[in-house]
XYZ file of C-alpha atoms in Angstrom:
163
model
C 79.758 160.915 116.925
C 77.669 163.173 114.801
C 75.545 165.962 116.316
C 72.270 164.139 115.549
C 73.346 161.085 117.524
C 74.617 163.194 120.417
C 71.337 165.127 120.544
C 69.194 161.992 120.594
C 71.313 160.474 123.380
C 71.365 163.760 125.295
C 67.605 164.134 124.958
C 67.107 160.643 126.357
C 69.437 161.361 129.287
C 67.707 164.715 129.875
C 64.345 162.958 129.970
C 65.643 160.351 132.419
C 66.895 163.101 134.744
C 63.910 165.418 134.334
C 60.947 163.874 132.450
C 59.807 167.203 131.015
C 60.182 168.967 127.685
C 62.764 171.224 129.323
C 64.732 168.137 130.396
C 64.631 166.685 126.884
C 65.656 169.946 125.203
C 68.252 170.752 127.866
C 69.827 167.314 127.486
C 69.842 167.538 123.694
C 71.404 171.011 123.612
C 73.937 170.369 126.386
C 75.046 167.185 124.616
C 76.610 169.441 121.983
C 78.667 171.590 124.396
C 81.750 169.358 124.334
C 82.269 170.189 120.655
C 82.443 173.936 121.296
C 86.205 173.749 120.596
C 85.658 172.485 117.031
C 84.654 175.215 114.495
C 83.457 172.548 112.030
C 81.043 171.009 114.551
C 77.327 171.846 114.631
C 77.622 174.071 117.713
C 81.045 175.371 116.673
C 79.607 176.728 113.419
C 76.882 178.545 115.383
C 79.372 180.044 117.869
C 82.442 180.708 115.700
C 83.601 183.628 117.858
C 84.063 181.156 120.695
C 84.983 177.965 118.844
C 87.793 179.384 116.692
C 89.899 180.725 119.607
C 89.190 177.563 121.607
C 90.339 175.478 118.642
C 93.585 177.438 118.493
C 94.124 177.030 122.242
C 93.212 173.387 122.881
C 93.198 170.090 121.051
C 89.792 168.579 120.297
C 88.572 165.750 122.564
C 90.759 166.928 125.429
C 89.569 169.585 127.900
C 85.964 169.754 126.675
C 85.661 165.980 126.673
C 86.704 165.567 130.296
C 84.812 164.937 133.503
C 86.294 168.181 134.804
C 84.585 170.126 131.983
C 81.287 168.351 132.652
C 81.305 169.094 136.382
C 82.571 172.676 136.022
C 79.891 173.421 133.399
C 77.159 172.036 135.646
C 78.574 173.910 138.669
C 78.576 177.218 136.745
C 74.948 176.656 135.775
C 74.074 175.798 139.392
C 75.848 178.943 140.639
C 74.094 181.243 138.168
C 70.611 179.801 138.778
C 70.828 178.781 142.442
C 67.923 181.007 143.510
C 65.597 179.898 140.716
C 63.824 176.629 139.868
C 66.147 176.337 136.847
C 69.048 175.212 139.035
C 67.763 171.643 138.603
C 68.794 171.835 134.958
C 72.408 171.659 136.132
C 71.884 167.915 136.484
C 70.509 167.764 132.946
C 73.521 169.697 131.631
C 75.878 167.351 133.457
C 74.042 164.348 131.990
C 74.031 165.799 128.475
C 77.763 166.486 128.516
C 78.549 163.051 129.948
C 76.365 161.413 127.276
C 78.469 163.229 124.663
C 81.719 162.065 126.240
C 80.526 158.441 126.453
C 79.340 158.583 122.834
C 82.711 159.857 121.666
C 84.453 157.142 123.680
C 82.445 154.569 121.695
C 83.732 155.991 118.411
C 87.148 157.331 119.383
C 89.313 158.369 122.279
C 89.029 161.269 124.731
C 91.037 162.656 127.647
C 88.376 161.744 130.189
C 90.561 162.624 133.174
C 92.176 165.754 131.691
C 94.689 167.222 132.583
C 96.051 163.679 132.588
C 97.146 162.929 129.013
C 95.812 159.344 128.895
C 93.206 158.905 126.161
C 90.364 156.472 126.801
C 87.997 154.974 124.250
C 87.749 152.813 121.170
C 89.964 153.984 118.325
C 88.633 153.101 114.878
C 89.004 154.067 111.223
C 86.587 156.696 109.912
C 84.564 154.273 107.780
C 83.888 152.079 110.828
C 83.157 155.206 112.892
C 80.375 156.139 110.453
C 78.837 152.657 110.660
C 79.023 152.549 114.460
C 77.516 156.031 114.734
C 74.642 155.045 112.434
C 73.972 151.811 114.364
C 73.952 153.689 117.678
C 71.652 156.373 116.234
C 69.228 153.764 114.875
C 69.246 151.941 118.225
C 68.495 155.174 120.072
C 65.711 156.072 117.635
C 64.216 152.612 118.118
C 64.388 153.086 121.887
C 62.629 156.462 121.670
C 59.898 155.181 119.350
C 59.379 152.091 121.489
C 58.995 154.213 124.616
C 56.685 156.676 122.862
C 54.430 153.836 121.700
C 54.602 151.412 124.616
C 55.922 153.521 127.491
C 54.562 156.445 129.417
C 56.735 159.108 127.826
C 53.899 161.246 126.416
C 51.933 160.904 129.629
C 54.964 162.009 131.664
C 55.762 164.925 129.393
C 52.188 166.152 129.403
C 51.586 165.694 133.114
C 54.877 166.975 134.584
C 55.633 170.581 135.284
C 58.319 172.476 133.403
C 61.051 171.206 135.710
């Protein structure tokens, strides 16, 4: 999937876990982490000093698209922030990464259970990938707009604390 679609999905997941602006932003940003091994990705271009060596060392949609990566990333965040209120964002990070993995499984295959080599997902030609990504993005945008208009999203975001 494209970064825009991942960020929308991650923001939704972040909101569902922590209905705050921090939850939304944390989910959106963490949804990009799985592409850190791809220098041409949105986050890879921002962090070339990290993405280029990772790209040389590992194949894309393997390690960073696994449940192990998701749980280790969340655990590291928990460990670093355990004595602060921010530790709750570990759940948001876990959700954001998993939303990325699920999104990529809808438009391709990933090594979900790495180090096992089995790839899981829906393999498709690039032209279909682009259509599927656009349809998913439009569906997610519709969902967000619908909830903003008819749901309690604004009320929740304005009334909840930072975490």
